[in-house]
Coordinates of C-alpha atoms and ligand atoms in Angstrom, one line a residue:
X1469 CA 88.9 114.4 93.4
X1470 CA 86.0 115.0 95.6
X1471 CA 87.8 115.8 98.9
X1472 CA 88.9 119.2 100.0
X1473 CA 92.4 120.3 100.9
X1474 CA 92.7 120.2 104.7
X1475 CA 94.6 123.5 104.7
X1476 CA 93.1 125.7 102.0
X1477 CA 89.8 124.0 101.1
X1478 CA 90.7 123.7 97.4
X1479 CA 89.5 120.6 95.5
X1480 CA 92.5 120.7 93.1
X1481 CA 94.3 117.7 94.5
X1482 CA 96.4 115.3 92.5
X1483 CA 97.4 111.7 93.6
X1484 CA 101.2 111.4 93.9
X1485 CA 102.0 108.2 95.8
X1486 CA 99.9 105.1 96.4
X1487 CA 101.2 102.8 99.2
X1488 CA 98.3 100.4 98.9
X1489 CA 95.8 99.4 101.6
X1490 CA 97.6 99.3 105.0
X1491 CA 96.5 98.6 108.6
X1492 CA 96.8 101.5 111.0
X1493 CA 100.5 101.3 111.6
X1494 CA 100.5 101.8 115.4
X1495 CA 98.1 98.9 115.8
X1496 CA 100.7 96.4 117.1
X1497 CA 98.8 93.1 117.6
X1498 CA 98.5 90.6 120.4
X1499 CA 98.7 87.0 119.1
X1500 CA 94.9 86.5 119.1
X1501 CA 94.3 89.6 117.0
X1502 CA 96.6 88.6 114.2
X1503 CA 94.8 88.8 110.8
X1504 CA 91.8 90.7 112.3
X1505 CA 93.2 94.2 111.8
X1506 CA 91.4 96.4 109.4
X1507 CA 93.2 97.9 106.3
X1508 CA 92.7 101.4 105.0
X1509 CA 93.9 103.1 101.8
X1510 CA 97.2 104.9 102.2
X1511 CA 97.5 107.4 99.4
X1512 CA 99.3 110.8 99.2
X1513 CA 97.7 113.7 97.4
X1514 CA 99.3 117.0 96.5
X1515 CA 97.2 120.2 96.6
X1516 CA 98.0 122.1 93.4
X1517 CA 96.7 125.3 95.0
X1518 CA 98.6 125.5 98.3
X1519 CA 101.2 122.7 97.9
X1520 CA 100.3 120.8 101.0
X1521 CA 100.6 117.1 100.6
X1522 CA 98.1 115.0 102.5
X1523 CA 96.2 111.8 102.8
X1524 CA 92.8 111.6 101.4
X1525 CA 91.6 108.9 103.8
X1526 CA 91.2 109.6 107.5
X1527 CA 91.3 106.9 110.1
X1528 CA 89.3 108.3 113.0
X1529 CA 91.4 109.9 115.7
X1530 CA 89.6 107.9 118.4
X1531 CA 90.9 104.7 116.7
X1532 CA 94.4 106.1 116.4
X1533 CA 95.1 108.1 119.5
X1534 CA 92.9 106.5 122.2
X1535 CA 95.7 104.2 123.4
X1536 CA 98.9 104.4 121.4
X1537 CA 102.2 102.9 122.7
X1538 CA 104.7 105.5 121.5
X1539 CA 106.8 106.9 124.3
X1540 CA 109.0 109.9 123.6
X1541 CA 111.2 109.3 126.7
X1542 CA 112.5 106.0 125.4
X1543 CA 115.1 107.3 123.0
X1544 CA 118.1 109.2 124.4
X1545 CA 118.6 111.4 121.3
X1546 CA 114.9 112.4 121.4
X1547 CA 115.0 113.3 125.1
X1548 CA 118.2 115.3 124.5
X1549 CA 116.4 117.1 121.7
X1550 CA 113.5 118.0 123.9
X1551 CA 115.9 119.4 126.5
X1552 CA 117.5 121.5 123.8
X1553 CA 114.1 122.9 122.7
X1554 CA 113.2 123.9 126.3
X1555 CA 116.6 125.5 126.9
X1556 CA 116.5 127.4 123.6
X1557 CA 113.0 128.8 124.1
X1558 CA 113.8 129.9 127.6
X1559 CA 117.1 131.5 126.8
X1560 CA 115.7 133.3 123.7
X1561 CA 112.4 134.6 125.0
X1562 CA 111.7 134.1 128.7
X1563 CA 114.9 134.0 130.7
X1564 CA 114.1 137.1 132.7
X1565 CA 110.4 136.3 133.4
X1566 CA 109.8 135.4 137.0
X1567 CA 106.5 133.6 136.3
X1568 CA 106.3 131.5 133.1
X1569 CA 104.0 128.9 131.8
X1570 CA 103.9 126.3 129.1
X1571 CA 101.2 124.2 127.5
X1572 CA 102.3 121.1 125.6
X1573 CA 99.8 119.7 123.1
X1574 CA 100.2 115.9 122.6
X1575 CA 102.5 115.9 125.7
X1576 CA 103.1 112.1 125.5
X1577 CA 104.9 110.8 128.6
X1578 CA 105.8 114.4 129.7
X1579 CA 109.4 114.3 128.5
X1580 CA 109.2 117.7 127.0
X1581 CA 107.5 119.3 130.0
X1582 CA 110.0 117.8 132.5
X1583 CA 112.6 120.0 130.9
X1584 CA 110.5 123.1 131.1
X1585 CA 109.6 122.3 134.7
X1586 CA 113.2 122.2 135.7
X1587 CA 113.6 125.7 134.1
X1588 CA 110.9 127.0 136.5
X1589 CA 107.9 126.8 134.2
X1590 CA 104.4 126.1 135.4
X1591 CA 103.6 123.2 133.1
X1592 CA 100.4 121.6 131.7
X1593 CA 100.1 118.7 129.2
X1594 CA 97.3 117.6 127.0
X1595 CA 97.5 114.0 125.9
X1596 CA 94.9 111.8 124.3
X1597 CA 96.3 108.4 125.1
X1598 CA 95.1 107.3 128.5
X1599 CA 98.1 105.0 129.3
X1600 CA 100.6 107.6 128.2
X1601 CA 98.9 110.5 130.1
X1602 CA 99.0 108.3 133.3
X1603 CA 102.7 107.8 132.9
X1604 CA 103.2 111.6 132.8
X1605 CA 100.9 112.2 135.8
X1606 CA 102.8 109.5 137.8
X1607 CA 106.0 111.4 137.0
X1608 CA 104.6 114.6 138.4
X1609 CA 103.5 116.3 135.2
X1610 CA 99.9 117.6 135.3
X1611 CA 98.2 116.2 132.2
X1612 CA 94.7 116.4 130.9
X1613 CA 93.7 113.2 129.1
X1614 CA 91.7 114.5 126.1
X1615 CA 92.0 115.7 122.6
X1616 CA 93.1 119.3 122.3
X1617 CA 90.8 121.7 120.5
X1618 CA 88.8 125.0 121.1
X1619 CA 86.7 123.3 123.7
X1620 CA 89.7 122.3 125.8
X1621 CA 91.3 125.7 125.7
X1622 CA 88.1 127.2 127.0
X1623 CA 88.0 124.7 129.8
X1624 CA 91.6 125.3 130.7
X1625 CA 90.7 129.0 130.8
X1626 CA 94.1 130.7 130.8
X1627 CA 96.8 131.8 128.5
X1628 CA 100.4 130.6 128.2
X1629 CA 103.8 132.1 127.5
X1630 CA 104.8 129.0 125.5
X1631 CA 102.6 126.5 123.7
X1632 CA 104.4 123.6 122.3
X1633 CA 103.2 121.1 119.7
X1634 CA 105.8 118.5 118.7
X1635 CA 104.9 116.0 116.0
X1636 CA 101.2 116.5 116.4
X1637 CA 100.4 119.1 113.8
X1638 CA 100.1 116.5 111.1
X1639 CA 97.9 114.2 113.1
X1640 CA 95.2 116.7 113.5
X1641 CA 91.8 115.9 112.1
X1642 CA 90.5 119.1 113.7
X1643 CA 93.2 121.2 112.2
X1644 CA 91.5 124.5 112.2
X1645 CA 89.9 124.1 115.6
X1646 CA 93.3 123.3 117.1
X1647 CA 95.0 126.2 115.4
X1648 CA 92.3 128.6 116.6
X1649 CA 92.7 127.2 120.1
X1650 CA 96.5 127.9 120.0
X1651 CA 95.8 131.5 118.9
X1652 CA 93.4 131.8 121.8
X1653 CA 95.6 130.2 124.4
X1654 CA 98.8 132.2 123.5
X1655 CA 99.7 135.4 125.5
X1656 CA 100.2 138.5 123.5
X1657 CA 104.0 138.1 123.5
X1658 CA 103.8 134.3 123.7
X1659 CA 105.7 131.8 121.5
X1660 CA 104.1 128.8 119.9
X1661 CA 106.8 126.2 119.2
X1662 CA 105.7 123.9 116.4
X1663 CA 107.8 120.9 115.5
X1664 CA 107.1 118.9 112.5
X1665 CA 108.6 116.5 109.9
X1666 CA 110.0 118.6 107.1
X1667 CA 108.6 117.5 103.8
X1668 CA 111.7 118.8 102.1
X1669 CA 113.8 116.3 104.2
X1670 CA 111.3 113.5 103.5
X1671 CA 111.8 114.0 99.8
X1672 CA 115.6 114.4 100.2
X1673 CA 115.8 111.2 102.3
X1674 CA 113.2 109.3 100.2
X1675 CA 111.7 108.6 103.6
X1676 CA 108.3 107.5 102.3
X1677 CA 107.9 105.5 105.6
X1678 CA 107.0 108.7 107.3
X1679 CA 103.8 108.6 105.4
X1680 CA 101.2 106.8 107.5
X1681 CA 97.6 107.2 108.6
X1682 CA 98.5 109.2 111.7
X1683 CA 100.2 111.8 109.5
X1684 CA 97.4 113.3 107.6
X1685 CA 99.5 116.3 106.5
X1686 CA 103.1 116.9 105.5
X1687 CA 104.4 120.4 105.7
X1688 CA 107.0 122.7 104.3
X1689 CA 107.6 126.2 105.6
X1690 CA 105.4 127.5 102.9
X1691 CA 102.4 125.3 103.7
X1692 CA 102.5 125.5 107.4
X1693 CA 102.7 129.3 107.1
X1694 CA 99.6 129.3 104.9
X1695 CA 97.8 127.4 107.7
X1696 CA 99.1 129.7 110.5
X1697 CA 98.4 132.9 108.6
X1698 CA 94.8 131.8 108.1
X1699 CA 94.4 131.9 111.9
X1700 CA 96.3 135.1 112.7
X1701 CA 99.5 133.5 113.6
X1702 CA 102.9 133.8 111.9
X1703 CA 106.2 132.1 112.0
X1704 CA 109.1 134.5 112.8
X1705 CA 112.0 132.0 113.2
X1706 CA 112.8 128.4 112.4
X1707 CA 115.6 125.9 112.5
X1708 CA 116.2 122.4 111.1
X1709 CA 116.9 119.6 113.6
X1710 CA 118.1 116.1 112.8
X1711 CA 115.1 114.5 114.6
X1712 CA 113.2 112.0 112.4
X1713 CA 115.7 112.6 109.6
X1714 CA 114.9 116.3 109.4
X1715 CA 112.4 118.3 111.4
X1716 CA 111.5 121.9 111.6
X1717 CA 111.4 123.7 114.9
X1718 CA 109.3 126.7 114.1
X1719 CA 108.8 129.7 116.4
X1720 CA 105.4 131.3 115.9
X1721 CA 103.8 134.4 117.4
X1722 CA 100.6 136.5 116.9
X1723 CA 100.7 138.1 113.5
X1724 CA 103.0 141.1 113.5
X1725 CA 104.1 140.6 117.1
X1726 CA 107.8 139.8 116.3
X1727 CA 110.1 140.4 113.4
X1728 CA 111.3 137.7 111.1
X1729 CA 114.8 136.4 111.4
X1730 CA 117.3 136.2 108.6
X1731 CA 117.7 132.5 109.3
X1732 CA 114.0 131.9 108.5
X1733 CA 114.2 134.0 105.3
X1734 CA 117.3 132.0 104.2
X1735 CA 115.5 128.7 104.8
X1736 CA 112.5 129.8 102.8
X1737 CA 114.7 130.7 99.9
X1738 CA 116.4 127.3 100.1
X1739 CA 113.0 125.6 100.1
X1740 CA 112.0 127.4 96.9
X1741 CA 115.3 126.4 95.4
X1742 CA 114.7 122.7 96.2
X1743 CA 111.5 122.5 94.3
X1744 CA 109.8 120.6 97.2
X1745 CA 106.6 122.7 96.7
X1746 CA 106.2 121.6 93.1
X1747 CA 104.3 118.5 92.1
X1748 CA 107.2 117.3 89.9
X1749 CA 109.3 116.6 93.0
X1750 CA 106.6 114.2 94.1
X1751 CA 106.4 112.4 90.9
X1752 CA 110.2 111.6 90.9
X1753 CA 109.9 110.7 94.6
X1754 CA 107.3 108.1 93.8
X1755 CA 109.6 106.6 91.1
X1756 CA 112.5 106.4 93.6
X1757 CA 110.3 104.7 96.2
X1758 CA 109.2 102.0 93.8
X1759 CA 112.8 101.4 92.8
X1760 CA 113.7 101.2 96.5
X1761 CA 111.1 98.5 97.0
X1762 CA 112.6 96.4 94.3
X1763 CA 116.1 96.7 95.6
X1764 CA 115.2 95.9 99.2
X1765 CA 113.1 92.9 98.5
X1766 CA 115.8 91.5 96.2
X1767 CA 118.5 92.0 98.9
X1768 CA 116.4 90.3 101.6
X1769 CA 115.5 87.4 99.4
X1770 CA 119.2 87.0 98.5
X1771 CA 120.1 87.0 102.2
X1772 CA 117.5 84.4 102.8
X1773 CA 118.7 82.2 99.9
X1774 CA 122.2 82.4 101.4
X1775 CA 120.9 81.2 104.7
X1776 CA 121.6 84.5 106.5
X1777 CA 119.4 85.5 109.5
X1778 CA 117.9 89.0 109.4
X1779 CA 116.4 90.8 112.4
X1780 CA 114.7 94.1 112.3
X1781 CA 116.3 96.8 114.5
X1782 CA 113.5 98.8 116.1
X1783 CA 109.8 98.4 115.7
X1784 CA 108.9 102.1 114.9
X1785 CA 105.5 102.9 113.7
X1786 CA 106.9 104.1 110.4
X1787 CA 108.6 100.7 109.9
X1788 CA 105.1 99.3 109.3
X1789 CA 104.6 101.5 106.3
X1790 CA 107.8 100.2 104.9
X1791 CA 107.2 96.5 105.7
X1792 CA 103.6 96.6 104.4
X1793 CA 104.5 98.4 101.2
X1794 CA 107.5 96.2 100.5
X1795 CA 105.4 93.1 101.5
X1796 CA 108.2 91.9 103.8
X1797 CA 107.1 89.5 106.5
X1798 CA 108.6 87.0 109.0
X1799 CA 109.8 84.8 106.1
X1800 CA 112.4 87.5 105.3
X1801 CA 112.8 89.3 108.7
X1802 CA 112.5 86.9 111.7
X1803 CA 111.7 89.4 114.4
X1804 CA 111.9 93.1 115.3
X1805 CA 114.1 94.1 118.3
X1806 CA 112.6 97.0 120.2
X1807 CA 113.5 99.0 123.3
X1808 CA 109.9 100.0 124.2
X1809 CA 108.7 97.3 126.6
X1810 CA 105.1 98.2 126.0
X1811 CA 105.5 96.4 122.7
X1812 CA 106.7 93.2 124.2
X1813 CA 105.3 90.0 122.6
X1814 CA 103.2 92.0 120.1
X1815 CA 103.2 91.5 116.3
X1816 CA 103.7 94.1 113.6
X1817 CA 100.3 95.0 112.0
X1818 CA 99.9 93.7 108.5
X1819 CA 103.1 91.7 108.2
X1820 CA 102.9 90.0 111.6
X1821 CA 106.6 90.0 112.5
X1822 CA 107.0 89.2 116.2
X1823 CA 108.5 91.9 118.4
X1824 CA 111.1 91.0 120.9
X1825 CA 112.8 93.3 123.5
X1826 CA 116.4 94.4 122.8
X1827 CA 118.7 92.7 125.3
X1828 CA 116.4 89.8 125.9
X1829 CA 117.4 87.9 122.8
X1830 CA 120.6 85.8 123.1
X1831 CA 121.1 85.2 119.4
X1832 CA 122.5 87.7 116.9
X1833 CA 121.6 87.8 113.2
X1834 CA 123.9 88.2 110.3
X1835 CA 122.1 91.4 109.3
X1836 CA 120.2 94.0 111.2
X1837 CA 117.7 95.6 109.0
X1838 CA 117.4 99.0 110.6
X1839 CA 113.8 100.3 110.6
X1840 CA 114.7 103.1 113.1
X1841 CA 117.1 104.5 110.5
X1842 CA 116.7 108.1 111.8
X1843 CA 118.7 107.1 114.8
X1844 CA 121.6 106.0 112.7
X1845 CA 124.4 107.7 114.7
X1846 CA 123.0 106.5 118.0
X1847 CA 122.5 103.0 116.8
X1848 CA 125.9 102.6 115.2
X1849 CA 127.5 104.1 118.4
X1850 CA 125.7 101.7 120.6
X1851 CA 126.5 98.6 118.6
X1852 CA 130.2 98.9 118.0
X1853 CA 130.8 95.4 119.5
X1854 CA 128.4 93.8 117.0
X1855 CA 129.9 95.8 114.1
X1856 CA 133.4 94.6 115.1
X1857 CA 132.1 91.0 114.9
X1858 CA 131.1 91.6 111.3
X1859 CA 127.4 91.9 111.8
X1860 CA 125.9 94.0 109.1
X1861 CA 123.6 97.0 109.7
X1862 CA 121.5 97.7 106.7
X1863 CA 119.7 101.0 106.5
X1864 CA 116.8 100.9 104.0
X1865 CA 116.7 104.7 104.2
X1866 CA 119.9 106.7 104.5
X1867 CA 119.2 110.0 106.3
X1868 CA 121.0 113.0 105.1
X1869 CA 120.7 114.3 108.7
X1870 CA 120.9 111.8 111.6
X1871 CA 120.4 112.0 115.4
Ligands
ZN1930 ZN1 95.5 123.3 99.6

C-alpha cells in the first residue's frame, strides 16, 4: 500500500474489510438530488505496526462536516450519557474549584456543554456545522463555527480545565494538529475527556456499520494511547459506556501529571486478552460480516415474498453503511422512520429509501428493521404497545451493551 498510517506513519497496512463504493453516509438527499450523489471507496485497513484500523480513502472534511444534520440532543439516552460525563468529571476532578472552564470540540447542538454550564463551568464550543452551531448559540451556548486545530486554539488564546471531544477523534483529518492543539489548550492539571467508539466492541458486536467515511480511524486503548503519547499526553483512567454499542470514556492528562488507575490497567489487560489488536481478529470479523449480509438479505426477501411490510426504525448515519453494503433499497424496506425532523422528506444516500418522521405515519408495518440498534433498550421500552400487538422488531446487529 502506498498510503501512510494516520497515527504512526508506517506504510505496513493490510486491507481487512471492503464495503464497496459508498456515498458519503450523512448525505441524506432531497428528491431532486437522488442518483446524483458521488460514491467513494469504503475500505478498512489495519496497520501492522501500531494496530490502528483506518480507512485509506478520505472524503474531504469540508464535504462531510460543513453542514451535517446529526443532533446529539435528540436521543434521550445520549443526553443522559452527556449529563453523566459532566457530573463524573466535575465530581472527580473539579468539585472544589470556584472558577472552572470547559472547551468542547465538535460541540454539536451544545448538549454536552449545557450540562457543564449547569455545574458552573465557563463553556465554549467549537462546531464545524453552521446549522448545528447556530442551534447551540440560540440555546445560549457560546460556539465558534469552525474546524478545531492549532490555529483555532491560538485564536481562542486561553487554557481550559476540561477539554472534551466526544465522537470526533475518528473524524479528524488533521489528527496531529488537533492533538497538539489539545495539548496546548489544556491547563497543567487539566483533564482531556476523549470519547470514542471502542474497536473491541465493534468487533464483539460485529458492528461493521460503524465503519463509514466520517470515521477515518478506529481506536482501541492501545492505539489511542500511541497517538496521545506521541504528543505528550497520556491516558490515566477509562471506562466503558454502552453508548453506540460500546464507547470508551478516556481521561487524559499531560504526560506524568496523574497516576494511572487500576481500572485502566485492567481494561488494557482485557483488551490484550481479546486479541482485538491482532489482524486475525479482523479477518474473522470480515467473514462474519459477509455471512450477516447473506442472512439479512434472505430474511428481507422472504418477508417481501410473504407480503409483509417492513419499515426501518431510525435513519442513523451508520444505517447507510449497512443498507448500501447489503444492497437493500425501498423494494425491501419501504421507509425509514426517524425522530430528527431535520431529515424530514429526505432520502437515504445510495439506496434512496424515503425518510418519514416517527409519529407522523399512521400505518404500522409487520416488521421494524432496527437500524438504530444501539438504542435497543430505549426502543423496546418505548414500543411496548407495538410489541404487544405482535409487531416484530428485528435487530440486524445485536449489541452486547445497549443504551
Ligand atoms: Zn500505524
